[in-house]
Coordinates of C-alpha atoms in Angstrom, one line a residue:
M599 CA 0.0 0.0 0.0
S600 CA 1.4 3.3 -0.9
A601 CA 0.4 6.8 0.2
T602 CA 1.3 10.3 -0.9
I603 CA 1.8 13.0 1.8
T604 CA 1.8 16.6 0.9
A605 CA 3.5 18.9 3.4
L606 CA 4.3 22.7 3.4
V607 CA 8.0 23.2 3.6
P608 CA 8.5 26.3 6.0
S609 CA 11.6 27.8 4.6
T610 CA 10.5 28.0 0.9
S611 CA 6.8 28.3 1.4
R612 CA 6.3 25.6 -1.2
A613 CA 4.5 22.3 -1.0
A614 CA 6.6 19.1 -1.1
T615 CA 5.2 15.7 -2.0
V616 CA 6.6 12.6 -0.3
S617 CA 5.6 9.2 -1.5
T618 CA 5.7 6.2 1.0
S619 CA 5.1 2.6 0.7
G620 CA 3.4 0.8 3.4
P621 CA 0.7 2.0 6.0
V622 CA 0.7 5.6 7.0
P623 CA 1.3 5.8 10.8
T624 CA -1.4 7.8 12.7
N625 CA -0.9 9.3 16.1
V626 CA -4.6 8.9 17.4
P627 CA -4.8 9.2 21.2
T628 CA -6.5 6.3 22.6
H629 CA -8.8 6.5 25.7
L630 CA -9.1 3.9 28.4
R631 CA -12.6 2.5 28.3
I632 CA -13.6 0.2 31.2
T633 CA -16.7 -1.9 31.3
R634 CA -19.2 -2.2 34.0
R635 CA -17.7 -5.5 35.0
G636 CA -14.3 -4.0 35.0
R637 CA -15.4 -1.1 37.2
L638 CA -16.8 -3.7 39.6
V639 CA -13.7 -5.8 39.7
L640 CA -11.5 -2.8 40.3
T641 CA -13.7 -1.5 43.1
L642 CA -13.7 -4.8 44.8
A643 CA -9.9 -5.1 44.5
V644 CA -9.5 -1.6 46.2
A645 CA -12.1 -2.4 48.8
V646 CA -10.4 -5.7 49.7
A647 CA -6.9 -4.0 49.9
A648 CA -8.4 -1.2 52.1
L649 CA -10.1 -3.7 54.5
A650 CA -6.9 -5.8 54.6
L651 CA -4.9 -2.7 55.6
I652 CA -7.5 -1.7 58.2
A653 CA -7.6 -5.2 59.7
G654 CA -3.9 -5.2 59.9
F655 CA -3.8 -2.1 62.0
L656 CA -6.6 -3.3 64.2
L657 CA -5.1 -6.8 64.8
T658 CA -1.6 -5.4 65.6
G659 CA -3.1 -3.2 68.3
G660 CA -1.6 0.0 67.1
S661 CA 2.0 0.9 67.9
A662 CA 3.8 1.2 71.1
V663 CA 5.1 4.6 72.3
A664 CA 8.7 4.8 73.4
T665 CA 9.6 7.4 76.0
S666 CA 12.8 8.4 77.6
S667 CA 11.5 8.0 81.0
A668 CA 11.7 4.8 82.9
G669 CA 8.5 3.2 84.3
N670 CA 7.7 3.0 88.0
V671 CA 8.9 -0.4 88.6
H672 CA 10.6 -1.0 91.9
F673 CA 12.5 -4.2 92.9
D674 CA 13.4 -5.5 96.2
H675 CA 17.1 -6.1 96.6
V676 CA 19.1 -8.7 98.5
T677 CA 22.7 -8.5 99.5
V678 CA 24.7 -11.7 99.1
A679 CA 26.3 -12.7 102.5
A680 CA 29.8 -14.3 102.7
G681 CA 29.7 -17.9 101.6
E682 CA 26.2 -17.6 100.4
T683 CA 25.3 -19.1 96.9
L684 CA 22.6 -18.1 94.5
W685 CA 20.8 -21.3 95.3
Q686 CA 20.5 -20.2 98.9
V687 CA 19.4 -16.8 97.9
A688 CA 16.8 -18.2 95.8
E689 CA 15.4 -20.5 98.5
G690 CA 15.5 -17.5 100.9
V691 CA 13.4 -15.1 98.7
A692 CA 11.0 -17.8 97.4
P693 CA 10.8 -20.9 99.8
G694 CA 7.7 -22.2 98.0
S695 CA 9.1 -22.0 94.5
D696 CA 11.5 -24.3 92.5
P697 CA 15.0 -22.7 93.2
R698 CA 16.1 -23.4 89.6
D699 CA 13.2 -21.2 88.2
V700 CA 14.0 -18.5 90.8
I701 CA 17.8 -18.6 89.9
S702 CA 16.9 -18.3 86.2
D703 CA 14.7 -15.3 86.8
I704 CA 17.3 -13.6 89.0
V705 CA 20.1 -14.2 86.5
K706 CA 18.0 -12.7 83.7
L707 CA 16.8 -9.7 85.7
N708 CA 20.3 -8.8 86.9
D709 CA 21.9 -9.7 83.5
L710 CA 24.4 -12.0 85.2
S711 CA 26.9 -13.9 83.0
S712 CA 26.9 -16.9 85.4
T713 CA 25.3 -18.0 88.6
Q714 CA 28.4 -17.2 90.6
V715 CA 27.9 -14.4 93.1
M716 CA 30.2 -12.4 95.3
P717 CA 29.7 -11.5 99.0
G718 CA 28.3 -8.0 99.2
Q719 CA 26.9 -8.1 95.7
S720 CA 23.3 -6.5 95.5
L721 CA 20.8 -8.6 93.5
A722 CA 17.4 -7.4 92.3
I723 CA 14.6 -9.9 93.0
P724 CA 11.9 -10.4 90.5
V725 CA 8.4 -8.8 91.5
Q726 CA 6.7 -12.2 91.7
Y727 CA 9.1 -13.2 94.5
S728 CA 9.0 -10.1 96.4
Q729 CA 7.5 -10.2 99.9
S730 CA 5.7 -6.8 99.9

């Protein structure tokens, strides 16, 4: 298929004719056309995404607020006597509990690297074992 294109050449104010072979490209803008079913699917997809986002926020319970101030948590403290072991301290602060559990909680609370304690060392006692 051949076509003839006539164009005005600006510098000479004369018409120029150009012959092409093949289809003539046209720059016709296309518009997006969406059907009723397409609008329904798009609306449902957006609604499901919005509900999932809202459910995510509700199920996570919001966010925690970090502050620079410490809470009002007070611990009882015990001072280790000469020759006393952590086992003896645990039996003294929680006679009705398993000493192994008490020792584990004391080590975690005081960030101890081992169960070895020194005379005069002050140990914080977990709240569940405090006798207040």
